[in-house]
Coordinates of C-alpha atoms and ligand atoms in Angstrom, one line a residue:
M1004 CA 0.0 0.0 0.0
P1005 CA 1.5 3.4 -0.9
K1006 CA 1.9 5.4 2.3
S1007 CA 1.3 9.1 2.3
S1008 CA 1.4 11.5 5.1
Q1009 CA -1.4 13.6 3.5
L1010 CA -4.3 12.3 5.6
S1011 CA -7.0 14.8 4.6
G1012 CA -9.6 15.4 7.4
F1013 CA -7.5 13.5 9.9
Y1014 CA -8.1 16.1 12.5
K1015 CA -11.9 15.7 12.2
L1016 CA -11.7 12.0 13.2
S1017 CA -12.2 10.6 16.7
P1018 CA -9.0 9.2 18.4
K1019 CA -10.2 5.7 17.7
Q1020 CA -10.9 6.4 14.0
R1021 CA -7.5 8.0 13.7
L1022 CA -5.8 5.1 15.4
A1023 CA -7.6 2.7 13.0
L1024 CA -6.2 4.6 10.1
I1025 CA -2.6 4.8 11.5
K1026 CA -2.8 1.1 12.3
E1027 CA -3.4 0.4 8.7
C1028 CA -0.8 2.9 7.4
A1029 CA 1.9 1.7 9.8
D1030 CA 1.0 -2.0 9.7
L1031 CA 0.4 -2.1 13.5
T1032 CA -0.9 -5.3 15.0
E1033 CA -4.1 -5.4 17.1
E1034 CA -1.9 -5.7 20.2
E1035 CA 0.2 -2.7 19.2
A1036 CA -2.8 -0.6 18.5
N1037 CA -4.4 -1.6 21.8
L1038 CA -1.2 -0.5 23.6
L1039 CA -1.5 3.0 22.2
Q1040 CA -5.1 3.3 23.4
N1041 CA -4.2 2.2 26.9
T1042 CA -3.7 5.8 28.1
G1043 CA -3.8 5.1 31.9
P1044 CA -5.1 7.9 34.1
L1045 CA -5.4 10.3 31.1
P1046 CA -8.6 9.2 29.3
L1047 CA -8.3 9.3 25.5
E1048 CA -11.1 11.9 25.4
A1049 CA -9.2 14.2 27.8
A1050 CA -6.0 13.8 25.8
D1051 CA -8.0 14.6 22.6
R1052 CA -9.2 17.9 24.3
M1053 CA -5.6 18.8 25.2
V1054 CA -3.9 18.5 21.8
E1055 CA -4.7 17.8 18.2
N1056 CA -4.7 14.6 16.2
V1057 CA -4.6 12.4 19.3
I1058 CA -4.2 8.6 18.9
G1059 CA -3.0 7.7 22.4
A1060 CA -0.6 8.8 25.2
I1061 CA 2.9 8.0 26.2
P1062 CA 3.5 7.3 29.8
I1063 CA 6.7 8.6 31.4
P1064 CA 7.9 7.1 34.7
L1065 CA 6.8 9.2 37.7
G1066 CA 9.1 8.8 40.7
I1067 CA 9.3 10.6 44.1
A1068 CA 12.6 12.2 45.2
V1069 CA 12.9 12.1 48.9
N1070 CA 14.9 14.0 51.6
F1071 CA 14.1 17.5 50.4
L1072 CA 14.1 20.2 53.0
I1073 CA 13.3 23.6 51.4
N1074 CA 12.9 26.7 53.6
N1075 CA 12.6 24.4 56.6
K1076 CA 9.6 22.5 55.1
D1077 CA 9.7 18.9 54.0
Y1078 CA 8.7 18.1 50.4
L1079 CA 8.1 14.9 48.5
I1080 CA 9.1 15.7 45.0
P1081 CA 7.3 14.1 42.0
M1082 CA 9.6 13.8 39.1
A1083 CA 8.5 12.7 35.6
I1084 CA 11.6 11.5 33.7
E1085 CA 12.7 8.6 31.5
E1086 CA 16.4 8.7 32.4
P1087 CA 17.7 6.3 35.0
S1088 CA 19.6 7.5 38.1
V1089 CA 18.2 11.1 38.1
I1090 CA 15.7 10.6 40.9
A1091 CA 18.2 8.6 43.0
A1092 CA 20.8 11.3 42.6
A1093 CA 18.3 14.1 43.5
S1094 CA 17.3 12.2 46.7
Y1095 CA 20.9 11.6 47.6
A1096 CA 21.9 15.2 47.0
A1097 CA 18.9 16.5 49.0
K1098 CA 20.1 14.4 51.9
M1099 CA 23.5 16.1 51.7
T1100 CA 21.9 19.6 51.7
R1101 CA 19.8 18.6 54.7
D1102 CA 22.9 18.2 56.7
G1103 CA 23.6 21.9 56.2
G1104 CA 20.0 23.0 57.0
G1105 CA 18.4 22.2 53.6
I1106 CA 17.9 24.5 50.6
H1107 CA 16.8 28.1 50.9
T1108 CA 14.9 29.8 48.2
T1109 CA 13.4 33.2 47.2
S1110 CA 11.5 34.4 44.1
T1111 CA 10.4 37.7 42.5
S1112 CA 6.8 38.5 41.8
P1113 CA 5.5 36.3 38.9
V1114 CA 5.9 39.0 36.2
M1115 CA 6.1 37.9 32.6
I1116 CA 7.2 40.1 29.7
G1117 CA 5.0 40.4 26.5
Q1118 CA 6.7 41.8 23.4
I1119 CA 5.0 43.9 20.7
Q1120 CA 7.1 44.4 17.6
A1121 CA 6.5 47.6 15.6
I1122 CA 8.2 48.3 12.2
N1123 CA 8.3 51.1 9.6
I1124 CA 8.6 53.8 12.2
K1125 CA 10.2 57.1 11.0
D1126 CA 11.7 58.2 14.2
P1127 CA 11.8 55.1 16.6
Y1128 CA 13.5 57.0 19.5
S1129 CA 10.8 59.6 19.5
A1130 CA 8.1 56.9 19.2
R1131 CA 9.7 55.1 22.1
M1132 CA 9.2 58.2 24.3
Q1133 CA 5.5 58.4 23.1
I1134 CA 5.0 54.8 24.2
L1135 CA 6.5 55.5 27.7
L1136 CA 4.2 58.6 28.0
A1137 CA 1.2 56.5 27.1
K1138 CA 1.9 54.0 29.8
D1139 CA -1.3 54.5 31.8
E1140 CA -3.5 54.1 28.7
I1141 CA -1.6 51.0 27.6
L1142 CA -1.9 49.4 31.0
K1143 CA -5.6 50.3 31.2
T1144 CA -6.3 48.6 27.8
A1145 CA -4.3 45.6 28.8
N1146 CA -6.0 45.2 32.1
E1147 CA -9.5 45.4 30.6
Q1148 CA -8.7 42.1 29.0
D1149 CA -8.4 40.2 32.2
P1150 CA -10.6 41.4 35.1
V1151 CA -10.2 38.0 36.8
L1152 CA -6.4 38.3 37.0
V1153 CA -6.7 42.0 38.1
K1154 CA -9.1 41.0 40.8
A1155 CA -6.7 38.3 42.0
G1156 CA -4.1 41.0 42.5
G1157 CA -2.3 40.6 39.2
G1158 CA -2.4 42.2 35.7
A1159 CA -0.3 44.5 33.6
V1160 CA 2.0 46.5 35.9
D1161 CA 4.5 48.3 33.7
V1162 CA 5.5 49.2 30.1
D1163 CA 8.9 49.6 28.6
A1164 CA 10.1 50.1 25.1
K1165 CA 13.4 49.6 23.3
V1166 CA 14.8 50.3 19.8
I1167 CA 16.6 47.4 18.2
H1168 CA 18.7 47.4 15.0
T1169 CA 18.1 44.4 12.8
T1170 CA 18.9 43.3 9.3
Q1171 CA 15.5 44.7 8.4
G1172 CA 16.2 48.1 9.9
S1173 CA 15.3 49.6 13.2
M1174 CA 12.3 48.3 15.1
L1175 CA 10.5 49.5 18.3
I1176 CA 9.8 46.8 20.7
T1177 CA 7.2 47.6 23.4
E1178 CA 7.4 45.3 26.5
L1179 CA 4.4 44.8 28.7
Y1180 CA 5.1 43.5 32.2
V1181 CA 2.3 41.4 33.5
D1182 CA 1.9 40.0 37.0
C1183 CA 0.5 36.5 36.3
Q1184 CA -0.2 35.4 39.9
D1185 CA -0.7 31.7 39.9
A1186 CA -0.9 31.3 36.1
M1187 CA 2.0 30.5 33.8
G1188 CA 0.7 33.5 32.0
A1189 CA 1.1 32.9 28.2
N1190 CA -2.6 33.2 27.5
A1191 CA -3.1 36.3 29.6
V1192 CA 0.0 38.1 28.2
N1193 CA -0.7 37.2 24.6
T1194 CA -4.3 38.4 24.9
M1195 CA -3.2 41.7 26.4
N1196 CA -0.5 42.1 23.7
E1197 CA -3.0 41.7 21.0
A1198 CA -5.4 44.1 22.6
V1199 CA -2.8 46.9 23.0
A1200 CA -1.4 46.4 19.5
P1201 CA -3.8 48.9 17.7
L1202 CA -2.9 51.5 20.4
I1203 CA 0.8 51.0 19.7
E1204 CA 0.2 51.4 16.0
R1205 CA -1.7 54.7 16.6
I1206 CA 1.0 56.0 19.0
T1207 CA 4.0 55.1 16.8
N1208 CA 2.4 55.5 13.4
G1209 CA 4.1 52.2 12.6
Q1210 CA 3.0 48.7 11.8
V1211 CA 2.7 46.1 14.5
L1212 CA 3.8 42.5 13.7
L1213 CA 4.6 40.0 16.5
R1214 CA 2.6 40.2 19.7
I1215 CA 3.9 37.4 21.9
I1216 CA 5.2 36.5 25.4
S1217 CA 9.0 36.2 25.9
N1218 CA 10.3 33.0 27.5
L1219 CA 13.3 34.9 28.8
A1220 CA 11.4 35.6 31.9
T1221 CA 14.0 37.9 33.7
K1222 CA 11.3 39.5 35.8
R1223 CA 10.1 36.1 37.1
L1224 CA 13.2 34.7 38.8
A1225 CA 13.7 32.0 41.5
R1226 CA 16.9 31.5 43.4
A1227 CA 18.0 28.6 45.5
S1228 CA 21.1 28.2 47.7
C1229 CA 22.5 25.7 50.1
I1230 CA 25.5 25.1 52.3
V1231 CA 26.7 21.5 52.3
P1232 CA 29.1 20.5 55.2
K1233 CA 32.4 19.2 53.8
Q1234 CA 32.0 15.9 55.6
S1235 CA 28.6 15.3 54.1
V1236 CA 29.9 15.8 50.5
G1237 CA 32.8 13.5 51.0
G1238 CA 35.6 15.7 52.4
E1239 CA 37.5 18.8 51.4
Q1240 CA 39.0 17.1 48.3
V1241 CA 35.5 16.5 46.9
V1242 CA 34.5 20.1 47.8
D1243 CA 37.5 21.3 45.8
G1244 CA 36.6 19.0 42.9
I1245 CA 33.1 20.5 42.8
V1246 CA 34.4 24.1 43.0
N1247 CA 36.8 23.2 40.1
A1248 CA 33.9 21.6 38.1
S1249 CA 31.9 24.8 38.6
A1250 CA 34.8 27.0 37.4
F1251 CA 35.1 24.7 34.3
A1252 CA 31.4 25.2 33.5
A1253 CA 31.5 29.0 34.1
A1254 CA 34.4 29.3 31.6
D1255 CA 33.5 26.9 28.9
P1256 CA 30.2 26.8 27.0
Y1257 CA 30.7 23.1 26.0
R1258 CA 30.9 22.1 29.7
A1259 CA 28.2 24.7 30.6
A1260 CA 25.7 23.1 28.3
T1261 CA 26.1 19.7 30.0
H1262 CA 26.3 21.2 33.5
N1263 CA 23.0 23.1 32.8
K1264 CA 21.5 19.9 31.3
G1265 CA 22.1 18.3 34.7
I1266 CA 20.2 21.1 36.4
M1267 CA 17.4 20.7 33.9
N1268 CA 17.3 16.9 34.7
G1269 CA 15.9 17.9 38.1
T1270 CA 14.0 21.0 37.3
I1271 CA 12.2 19.8 34.1
A1272 CA 11.2 16.5 35.8
V1273 CA 9.2 18.5 38.3
V1274 CA 7.9 20.9 35.7
L1275 CA 6.7 18.0 33.6
A1276 CA 5.2 16.1 36.5
T1277 CA 3.1 19.1 37.4
G1278 CA 1.9 19.6 33.8
N1279 CA 3.8 22.8 33.1
D1280 CA 5.3 23.9 29.9
H1281 CA 8.8 22.5 30.1
R1282 CA 9.9 23.8 26.7
A1283 CA 9.3 27.4 28.1
I1284 CA 11.4 26.6 31.1
E1285 CA 14.3 25.1 29.0
A1286 CA 14.2 28.1 26.6
G1287 CA 14.2 30.5 29.5
A1288 CA 17.0 28.8 31.3
H1289 CA 19.4 28.5 28.4
S1290 CA 18.7 32.1 27.2
Y1291 CA 19.3 33.3 30.8
A1292 CA 22.6 31.4 30.8
A1293 CA 23.6 33.4 27.7
R1294 CA 22.3 36.8 28.9
T1295 CA 25.8 38.3 29.0
G1296 CA 26.5 37.3 25.4
H1297 CA 28.6 34.4 26.7
Y1298 CA 26.8 31.1 27.4
T1299 CA 27.8 30.0 30.9
S1300 CA 26.7 27.9 33.9
L1301 CA 23.4 28.7 35.7
S1302 CA 24.8 27.7 39.1
T1303 CA 27.9 28.4 41.1
W1304 CA 29.7 26.3 43.7
E1305 CA 32.2 27.9 46.1
K1306 CA 34.0 27.0 49.3
N1307 CA 33.3 29.0 52.4
K1308 CA 35.9 29.8 55.1
N1309 CA 34.9 26.6 57.0
G1310 CA 35.8 24.6 53.9
D1311 CA 32.1 23.8 53.3
L1312 CA 30.4 23.9 49.9
V1313 CA 28.1 26.8 49.0
G1314 CA 25.8 26.4 46.0
T1315 CA 23.4 28.9 44.3
L1316 CA 21.2 28.7 41.3
E1317 CA 19.0 31.4 39.8
L1318 CA 16.6 30.7 37.0
P1319 CA 13.7 32.3 35.1
M1320 CA 10.8 30.2 36.3
A1321 CA 7.5 30.6 34.5
V1322 CA 5.4 27.8 36.1
G1323 CA 1.8 28.0 37.1
L1324 CA -0.8 26.2 39.1
I1325 CA -3.8 27.2 37.1
G1326 CA -4.5 26.8 33.4
G1327 CA -3.1 24.3 30.8
A1328 CA -2.4 20.7 31.6
V1329 CA -1.8 21.5 35.3
R1330 CA -5.5 21.3 35.9
T1331 CA -6.6 19.0 33.0
H1332 CA -4.1 16.2 33.4
P1333 CA -5.2 14.0 36.3
T1334 CA -1.7 12.8 37.1
A1335 CA -0.4 16.4 37.1
R1336 CA -3.1 17.4 39.6
L1337 CA -2.0 14.5 41.8
A1338 CA 1.7 15.5 41.5
V1339 CA 0.7 19.0 42.7
K1340 CA -1.2 17.5 45.6
I1341 CA 1.8 15.3 46.6
L1342 CA 4.1 18.3 46.4
G1343 CA 1.8 20.3 48.5
V1344 CA 2.6 23.7 46.9
K1345 CA 0.0 26.4 47.3
T1346 CA 1.3 29.1 44.9
A1347 CA 3.1 29.3 41.6
N1348 CA 5.9 31.1 43.4
E1349 CA 6.3 28.2 45.8
L1350 CA 6.3 25.7 42.8
A1351 CA 8.9 27.9 41.1
E1352 CA 11.2 27.8 44.1
V1353 CA 10.8 24.1 44.5
C1354 CA 11.7 23.5 40.8
T1355 CA 14.8 25.6 41.3
A1356 CA 15.8 23.9 44.5
V1357 CA 15.5 20.5 42.8
G1358 CA 17.7 21.8 40.0
L1359 CA 20.3 22.8 42.5
A1360 CA 20.3 19.5 44.3
Q1361 CA 20.4 17.6 40.9
N1362 CA 23.4 19.6 39.9
L1363 CA 25.1 18.8 43.2
G1364 CA 24.4 15.1 42.8
A1365 CA 25.9 15.1 39.3
L1366 CA 29.0 17.2 40.2
R1367 CA 29.7 15.2 43.3
A1368 CA 29.6 12.0 41.2
L1369 CA 31.7 13.5 38.4
A1370 CA 34.3 15.0 40.8
H1371 CA 34.5 11.8 42.9
E1372 CA 33.8 8.4 41.5
G1373 CA 32.7 9.3 38.0
I1374 CA 29.1 9.1 36.7
Q1375 CA 29.1 5.7 35.2
R1376 CA 29.0 3.5 38.3
G1377 CA 25.6 4.6 39.4
H1378 CA 24.3 4.8 35.8
M1379 CA 25.5 1.3 34.9
A1380 CA 23.3 -0.7 37.2
L1381 CA 20.1 0.7 35.7
H1382 CA 21.5 0.8 32.2
A1383 CA 22.4 -2.9 32.6
R1384 CA 18.8 -3.7 33.6
N1385 CA 17.5 -1.9 30.5
I1386 CA 20.0 -3.9 28.3
A1387 CA 18.9 -7.2 30.0
I1388 CA 15.3 -6.3 29.3
T1389 CA 16.1 -5.4 25.7
A1390 CA 17.8 -8.8 25.3
G1391 CA 14.5 -10.5 26.4
A1392 CA 15.1 -11.1 30.1
I1393 CA 12.1 -11.2 32.4
D1394 CA 11.4 -11.4 36.1
E1395 CA 14.4 -12.6 38.1
Q1396 CA 16.5 -13.0 34.9
I1397 CA 16.8 -9.2 34.7
E1398 CA 18.6 -8.7 38.0
T1399 CA 20.8 -11.8 37.5
I1400 CA 21.9 -10.8 34.0
A1401 CA 22.3 -7.1 34.9
A1402 CA 24.5 -7.9 37.9
K1403 CA 26.7 -10.2 35.9
M1404 CA 27.2 -7.6 33.1
V1405 CA 28.1 -4.9 35.7
E1406 CA 30.6 -7.3 37.3
E1407 CA 32.1 -8.1 33.9
R1408 CA 31.9 -4.4 32.9
K1409 CA 30.5 -5.7 29.6
I1410 CA 27.1 -4.1 29.3
R1411 CA 26.0 -5.0 25.8
V1412 CA 22.9 -6.6 24.3
D1413 CA 24.9 -9.3 22.6
R1414 CA 26.5 -10.3 26.0
A1415 CA 23.0 -10.1 27.7
K1416 CA 21.7 -12.5 25.0
E1417 CA 24.5 -14.9 25.6
L1418 CA 24.0 -14.8 29.4
L1419 CA 20.2 -15.2 28.9
D1420 CA 20.7 -18.3 26.7
K1421 CA 23.0 -19.8 29.3
Y1422 CA 20.7 -19.0 32.1
K1423 CA 17.7 -20.5 30.3
T1424 CA 19.5 -23.8 29.5
T1425 CA 21.5 -24.3 32.7
G1426 CA 19.6 -22.3 35.3
K1427 CA 22.7 -20.3 36.2
I1428 CA 25.3 -18.0 34.7
Ligands
LIG2310 C1 23.4 13.4 32.6 O1 22.0 13.4 32.3 C2 23.7 14.8 33.3 C3 25.2 15.0 33.6 O2 25.9 14.9 32.4 C4 25.3 16.4 34.2 C5 26.7 16.9 34.3 O3 27.6 16.5 33.6 O4 26.8 17.8 35.2 C6 25.7 14.0 34.5

């Protein structure tokens, strides 16, 4: 059968009808198709209301990181992630931070920035001044769009404008600052942006093009810090190793990318578990890491005069507790319940604290015994499963491969054959 990706009217079908079509196009068996429809706690109809062209759902493991003490409060941290070792490392690192009193966090008001791009302006600097002078009118128009947010204590709070020079000439960018309270804010900000656009055109005599939120949320920051006693981290040598690892990441973008990826392992797992927009957080984090023009590490690790380790992490953190999948995904709602956070700011601070602990876990392993030892046990289990091992065979074969330091599917298959025929390896 010729296979085409042009499936006219696909979006109009029900999820079951779509799956039937995909089953045919991709030669799926009955069993495979059933697997896709087994959407667990997220009913197919709910998934269909969340995004387009739904045929199923993909479960990601949800684990709980333990030992977290943040601002003297205990938290059980739900983490959604497919990578082995991350949750174990977060729990282990949280235990180390606990010895020094836990992690302490702060955050700014939940202010997001909306951008309105205006082009073809004769005198952009003069137009900029006109925008600043019209601040009250712009804020009033913006706030008329969202009386609920305003009533909750949020809404558009400030206006700024900047002239930028591009390959297409000068442009005037108006920035609307919106306090989003417990929402992530993209909808509120984009609606306000669109509503004030005609006003911007009238004031500047220019043409408005883009009207969209910025994910570089520099007005919505969360900061986490901790002091880890040197004995908890493994001694002064390990402290020095971590400080040197931090200096490496600060100076070299190739290392900074991986260092920051390690932070995101923790932060994004919480963001995803709570149904928030993890792409927005990643975009914000990496652009924040490059805000000086030089991509660098998001965290710093130093040694204090006692020889203890002091870590800090600051991130733009646009997460919410209302709107989007946070409310519509049943598992996300439960994750929020387990976490016990009451405000978006509290969630933002927890996500940052987990990023800091995750970073500590990775750097400690890297600066001490290397990352592979911890990784390998779980990796070996996955390889054993790939080779066809089931039940107790998995552990037996994984343990043997780790012992031999030969973690490969071909070796797992050999061991499995031997185990099946002789009952031992
Ligand atoms: C792996 O997912 C994350 C690490 O590479 C982070 C790091 O290198 O800091 C271990």
